[in-house]
Short mmCIF file of C-alpha atoms in Angstrom, two decimals:
data_model
loop_
_atom_site.label_atom_id
_atom_site.label_comp_id
_atom_site.label_asym_id
_atom_site.label_seq_id
_atom_site.Cartn_x
_atom_site.Cartn_y
_atom_site.Cartn_z
CA UNK A 549 0.00 0.00 0.00
CA UNK A 550 2.76 2.42 0.94
CA UNK A 551 4.71 1.50 -2.21
CA UNK A 552 1.62 2.17 -4.33
CA UNK A 553 1.13 5.55 -2.65
CA UNK A 554 4.75 6.49 -3.30
CA UNK A 555 4.45 5.46 -6.93
CA UNK A 556 1.28 7.51 -7.42
CA UNK A 557 2.88 10.51 -5.73
CA UNK A 558 5.94 10.22 -7.96
CA UNK A 559 3.80 9.85 -11.08
CA UNK A 560 1.66 12.89 -10.33
CA UNK A 561 4.78 14.89 -9.46
CA UNK A 562 6.26 14.10 -12.88
CA UNK A 563 2.97 15.02 -14.59
CA UNK A 564 2.78 18.28 -12.67
CA UNK A 565 6.39 19.10 -13.57
CA UNK A 566 5.78 18.46 -17.28
CA UNK A 567 2.63 20.61 -17.26
CA UNK A 568 4.46 23.39 -15.44
CA UNK A 569 7.32 23.36 -17.95
CA UNK A 570 4.82 23.38 -20.82
CA UNK A 571 3.00 26.40 -19.39
CA UNK A 572 6.17 28.47 -18.78
CA UNK A 573 6.20 30.11 -22.26
CA UNK A 574 2.50 30.96 -22.02
CA UNK A 575 2.85 32.45 -18.55
CA UNK A 576 5.88 34.45 -19.68
CA UNK A 577 3.92 35.84 -22.65
CA UNK A 578 1.02 36.84 -20.40
CA UNK A 579 3.40 38.50 -17.95
CA UNK A 580 5.32 40.31 -20.68
CA UNK A 581 2.11 41.66 -22.23
CA UNK A 582 1.33 43.68 -19.08
CA UNK A 583 4.82 45.01 -18.40
CA UNK A 584 5.78 48.63 -19.11
CA UNK A 585 8.68 49.20 -21.49
CA UNK A 586 11.13 49.76 -18.64
CA UNK A 587 10.63 46.15 -17.54
CA UNK A 588 11.04 44.39 -20.89
CA UNK A 589 13.40 46.56 -22.95
CA UNK A 590 17.11 45.83 -23.18
CA UNK A 591 17.90 49.25 -21.72
CA UNK A 592 15.63 48.67 -18.74
CA UNK A 593 17.70 45.87 -17.29
CA UNK A 594 14.96 45.03 -14.80
CA UNK A 595 13.84 41.55 -15.85
CA UNK A 596 11.27 40.01 -13.52
CA UNK A 597 8.73 37.22 -13.79
CA UNK A 598 5.74 39.35 -12.88
CA UNK A 599 5.17 43.00 -13.81
CA UNK A 600 5.91 45.38 -10.95
CA UNK A 601 3.71 48.07 -12.48
CA UNK A 602 1.07 46.34 -14.61
CA UNK A 603 -0.12 48.40 -17.56
CA UNK A 604 -2.20 48.16 -20.72
CA UNK A 605 0.24 50.32 -22.68
CA UNK A 606 1.35 47.42 -24.88
CA UNK A 607 -2.23 46.80 -26.00
CA UNK A 608 -2.77 50.51 -26.65
CA UNK A 609 0.45 50.63 -28.63
CA UNK A 610 -0.36 47.81 -31.06
CA UNK A 611 -3.65 49.51 -31.86
CA UNK A 612 -1.85 52.66 -32.96
CA UNK A 613 -1.55 54.71 -29.79
CA UNK A 614 1.86 55.81 -28.52
CA UNK A 615 2.39 54.25 -25.12
CA UNK A 616 5.79 55.64 -24.25
CA UNK A 617 8.09 58.50 -25.05
CA UNK A 618 10.76 55.95 -25.99
CA UNK A 619 8.81 54.55 -28.94
CA UNK A 620 6.75 56.40 -31.50
CA UNK A 621 3.22 55.42 -32.41
CA UNK A 622 2.84 52.78 -35.08
CA UNK A 623 2.01 53.90 -38.59
CA UNK A 624 -0.88 51.44 -38.53
CA UNK A 625 -2.42 49.42 -35.73
CA UNK A 626 -3.12 45.72 -35.39
CA UNK A 627 -6.82 46.01 -36.23
CA UNK A 628 -6.39 45.36 -39.96
CA UNK A 629 -4.00 42.38 -39.51
CA UNK A 630 -6.40 40.81 -37.01
CA UNK A 631 -9.26 41.21 -39.49
CA UNK A 632 -7.10 39.81 -42.30
CA UNK A 633 -6.20 36.74 -40.22
CA UNK A 634 -9.82 36.15 -39.21
CA UNK A 635 -11.17 36.41 -42.76
CA UNK A 636 -8.44 34.42 -44.50
CA UNK A 637 -8.23 31.67 -41.87
CA UNK A 638 -12.01 31.28 -41.53
CA UNK A 639 -12.82 31.18 -45.23
CA UNK A 640 -9.71 29.08 -45.96
CA UNK A 641 -10.92 26.56 -43.39
CA UNK A 642 -14.40 26.61 -44.93
CA UNK A 643 -13.00 25.94 -48.41
CA UNK A 644 -10.77 23.11 -47.19
CA UNK A 645 -13.53 21.47 -45.11
CA UNK A 646 -16.21 21.62 -47.82
CA UNK A 647 -13.92 20.27 -50.54
CA UNK A 648 -12.16 17.79 -48.26
CA UNK A 649 -15.35 16.43 -46.70
CA UNK A 650 -17.16 15.86 -50.00
CA UNK A 651 -14.07 14.29 -51.61
CA UNK A 652 -13.47 12.07 -48.59
CA UNK A 653 -17.09 10.89 -48.57
CA UNK A 654 -16.98 10.06 -52.28
CA UNK A 655 -13.79 8.03 -52.00
CA UNK A 656 -14.88 6.31 -48.80
CA UNK A 657 -18.27 5.23 -50.12
CA UNK A 658 -17.64 4.62 -53.83
CA UNK A 659 -13.97 3.53 -53.84
CA UNK A 660 -13.34 5.65 -56.92
CA UNK A 661 -10.21 7.59 -57.71
CA UNK A 662 -7.81 5.23 -55.98
CA UNK A 663 -4.82 7.46 -56.76
CA UNK A 664 -6.49 10.67 -55.53
CA UNK A 665 -5.44 10.32 -51.85
CA UNK A 666 -1.79 10.02 -52.85
CA UNK A 667 -2.14 12.89 -55.31
CA UNK A 668 -3.59 15.12 -52.59
CA UNK A 669 -0.91 14.34 -50.03
CA UNK A 670 1.74 15.19 -52.63
CA UNK A 671 0.68 18.82 -52.23
CA UNK A 672 2.41 18.69 -48.84
CA UNK A 673 5.48 16.75 -49.95
CA UNK A 674 7.05 19.57 -51.96
CA UNK A 675 9.13 22.21 -50.15
CA UNK A 676 6.90 25.24 -49.47
CA UNK A 677 9.22 27.66 -51.26
CA UNK A 678 9.24 25.51 -54.41
CA UNK A 679 5.44 25.62 -54.51
CA UNK A 680 5.07 29.28 -53.55
CA UNK A 681 7.22 30.68 -56.38
CA UNK A 682 4.76 29.68 -59.15
CA UNK A 683 1.84 30.54 -56.86
CA UNK A 684 3.19 34.08 -56.41
CA UNK A 685 3.40 34.51 -60.20
CA UNK A 686 -0.09 33.12 -60.71
CA UNK A 687 -1.65 35.18 -57.92
CA UNK A 688 0.01 38.36 -59.24
CA UNK A 689 -1.39 37.66 -62.73
CA UNK A 690 -4.88 37.10 -61.29
CA UNK A 691 -4.71 40.18 -59.05
CA UNK A 692 -5.03 38.12 -55.85
CA UNK A 693 -1.89 39.33 -54.09
CA UNK A 694 -2.36 41.42 -50.96
CA UNK A 695 -6.04 40.42 -50.66
CA UNK A 696 -7.71 38.39 -47.94
CA UNK A 697 -9.67 36.31 -50.46
CA UNK A 698 -6.42 35.42 -52.24
CA UNK A 699 -5.01 34.21 -48.93
CA UNK A 700 -8.22 32.32 -48.13
CA UNK A 701 -8.08 30.52 -51.47
CA UNK A 702 -4.48 29.39 -51.10
CA UNK A 703 -5.11 28.44 -47.46
CA UNK A 704 -8.01 26.26 -48.57
CA UNK A 705 -5.83 24.58 -51.21
CA UNK A 706 -2.85 24.04 -48.92
CA UNK A 707 -4.86 22.56 -46.02
CA UNK A 708 -7.16 20.50 -48.25
CA UNK A 709 -5.02 17.33 -47.87
CA UNK A 710 -5.30 17.51 -44.07
CA UNK A 711 -9.07 17.96 -44.18
CA UNK A 712 -9.41 15.16 -46.74
CA UNK A 713 -7.33 12.59 -44.87
CA UNK A 714 -8.88 13.36 -41.50
CA UNK A 715 -12.44 13.13 -42.81
CA UNK A 716 -11.74 10.02 -44.90
CA UNK A 717 -10.54 8.23 -41.79
CA UNK A 718 -13.73 9.19 -39.98
CA UNK A 719 -15.96 8.13 -42.90
CA UNK A 720 -14.15 4.78 -43.16
CA UNK A 721 -14.80 4.13 -39.46
CA UNK A 722 -18.48 5.06 -39.70
CA UNK A 723 -20.88 2.10 -40.16
CA UNK A 724 -22.79 2.18 -43.45
CA UNK A 725 -25.87 0.27 -42.33
CA UNK A 726 -27.86 3.44 -41.47
CA UNK A 727 -27.10 4.95 -44.86
CA UNK A 728 -28.02 1.73 -46.63
CA UNK A 729 -31.33 1.61 -44.76
CA UNK A 730 -32.14 5.18 -45.79
CA UNK A 731 -31.28 4.40 -49.41
CA UNK A 732 -33.60 1.38 -49.35
CA UNK A 733 -36.40 3.63 -48.04
CA UNK A 734 -36.03 5.86 -51.09
CA UNK A 735 -33.69 8.67 -49.97
CA UNK A 736 -31.29 9.99 -52.55
CA UNK A 737 -27.55 9.72 -51.93
CA UNK A 738 -27.25 13.49 -51.54
CA UNK A 739 -30.09 13.62 -49.00
CA UNK A 740 -28.54 10.75 -47.04
CA UNK A 741 -25.23 12.62 -46.97
CA UNK A 742 -26.85 15.90 -45.94
CA UNK A 743 -29.46 14.71 -43.45
CA UNK A 744 -27.96 11.56 -41.96
CA UNK A 745 -24.20 11.33 -42.47
CA UNK A 746 -23.15 14.91 -41.72
CA UNK A 747 -25.15 15.19 -38.45
CA UNK A 748 -23.52 11.95 -37.28
CA UNK A 749 -20.10 13.33 -38.19
CA UNK A 750 -20.35 16.53 -36.12
CA UNK A 751 -17.55 15.55 -33.71
CA UNK A 752 -15.28 14.65 -36.61
CA UNK A 753 -16.11 17.86 -38.45
CA UNK A 754 -15.47 19.93 -35.32
CA UNK A 755 -12.07 18.42 -34.55
CA UNK A 756 -10.94 18.54 -38.19
CA UNK A 757 -12.08 22.16 -38.63
CA UNK A 758 -10.23 23.22 -35.48
CA UNK A 759 -7.02 21.56 -36.69
CA UNK A 760 -7.26 23.16 -40.14
CA UNK A 761 -8.14 26.56 -38.66
CA UNK A 762 -5.06 26.51 -36.40
CA UNK A 763 -2.86 25.71 -39.40
CA UNK A 764 -4.29 28.63 -41.36
CA UNK A 765 -4.31 31.00 -38.40
CA UNK A 766 -0.64 30.43 -37.56
CA UNK A 767 0.72 30.57 -41.12
CA UNK A 768 3.64 32.93 -41.72
CA UNK A 769 5.37 31.98 -44.98
CA UNK A 770 2.38 32.18 -47.34
CA UNK A 771 1.15 35.46 -45.87
CA UNK A 772 4.66 36.92 -46.03
CA UNK A 773 4.99 36.13 -49.73
CA UNK A 774 1.45 37.00 -50.87
CA UNK A 775 0.80 40.18 -48.87
CA UNK A 776 2.65 43.47 -48.85
CA UNK A 777 0.76 46.08 -46.87
CA UNK A 778 -3.03 46.19 -46.88
CA UNK A 779 -3.86 42.62 -45.80
CA UNK A 780 -0.87 41.36 -43.84
CA UNK A 781 -1.81 38.81 -41.19
CA UNK A 782 -0.95 38.74 -37.49
CA UNK A 783 2.29 36.68 -37.81
CA UNK A 784 3.65 38.99 -40.53
CA UNK A 785 2.62 42.09 -38.63
CA UNK A 786 4.16 40.76 -35.42
CA UNK A 787 7.52 40.27 -37.15
CA UNK A 788 7.54 43.98 -38.05
CA UNK A 789 7.16 45.17 -34.46
CA UNK A 790 10.56 46.69 -33.78
CA UNK A 791 12.02 50.10 -33.04
CA UNK A 792 15.35 51.69 -33.88
CA UNK A 793 15.59 52.96 -30.30
CA UNK A 794 14.53 49.90 -28.29
CA UNK A 795 15.04 47.01 -30.74
CA UNK A 796 12.43 44.25 -30.68
CA UNK A 797 9.18 45.35 -29.06
CA UNK A 798 8.74 42.27 -26.88
CA UNK A 799 5.92 43.73 -24.82
CA UNK A 800 3.90 44.65 -27.90
CA UNK A 801 4.58 41.24 -29.45
CA UNK A 802 3.44 39.50 -26.26
CA UNK A 803 0.26 41.58 -26.20
CA UNK A 804 -0.47 40.74 -29.84
CA UNK A 805 0.33 37.08 -29.20
CA UNK A 806 -2.15 37.05 -26.35
CA UNK A 807 -4.82 38.49 -28.63
CA UNK A 808 -3.91 36.01 -31.39
CA UNK A 809 -4.44 33.10 -28.98
CA UNK A 810 -8.07 34.07 -28.33
CA UNK A 811 -9.82 32.77 -31.52
CA UNK A 812 -8.40 29.20 -31.40
CA UNK A 813 -9.09 28.98 -27.66
CA UNK A 814 -12.65 30.28 -28.06
CA UNK A 815 -13.24 27.89 -30.95
CA UNK A 816 -11.87 24.99 -28.92
CA UNK A 817 -14.11 25.83 -25.96
CA UNK A 818 -17.16 26.19 -28.23
CA UNK A 819 -16.71 22.70 -29.71
CA UNK A 820 -15.21 20.97 -26.69
CA UNK A 821 -18.18 18.63 -26.28
CA UNK A 822 -17.49 17.32 -29.79
CA UNK A 823 -13.70 17.58 -29.67
CA UNK A 824 -12.78 14.57 -27.52
CA UNK A 825 -15.31 12.35 -29.24
CA UNK A 826 -14.07 13.51 -32.65
CA UNK A 827 -10.43 12.83 -31.80
CA UNK A 828 -11.26 9.32 -30.60
CA UNK A 829 -13.84 8.51 -33.31
CA UNK A 830 -13.52 4.87 -34.31
CA UNK A 831 -10.90 4.10 -31.68
CA UNK A 832 -12.90 1.17 -30.29
CA UNK A 833 -13.80 -0.29 -33.67
CA UNK A 834 -13.02 -4.02 -33.85
#
């Protein structure tokens, strides 16, 4: 009994230590976001874990208001990049999920296009820079550079393989007897897919959409190459936060990072009742 208690104590201590180490970067970002410039700049020299004088100056600064005499106000605030990230990531996720879900259902149920899964995954096998060079030329010709809809389209294309493979796995694990019964009763294939299959796949759709959204939301390379000024996203905008007087604006970057973490967290909380079930869908299939 005592040996079991010691083992459990040791195990939970290790788990607690791992969780604590994992949360250190997040806690540091939260702390940095509320520190005044004197506590995070290189010239300040007063590095502490928690802010001695908590302030919202970093948040005011990234939205275009000068928060200190040491750094001038930004030429443009973070409002437009946040909007660009929301629009491009949301519509890119929608494109990838609609195309990936329908393609996955077709291949899972009709066993057609046997080489299509391999062809789709090949989109992710090429080095990103090798793919983006022709995409840049094509997007410039079509007038899609520096637009949120141009970003949304390429995001949908790039994350389509992930959406397809995730949904195909879920469709393969789903029993077909209910669909077959509905078909025997006279329902069309499209009505079965829309009214029966998709409602049963809500957990799978939720978990796959969250994964694809996070990929689009955190992208840096594609946004860097396809945007210049008007529709830069949060990662690109964050990289530009620097000053000739103070160097990297770590407080402003931490504040923007804290804001950038809100949409994925909110989305995860909103679908949490489907998330665990979606991630374990088919795990007990014999």
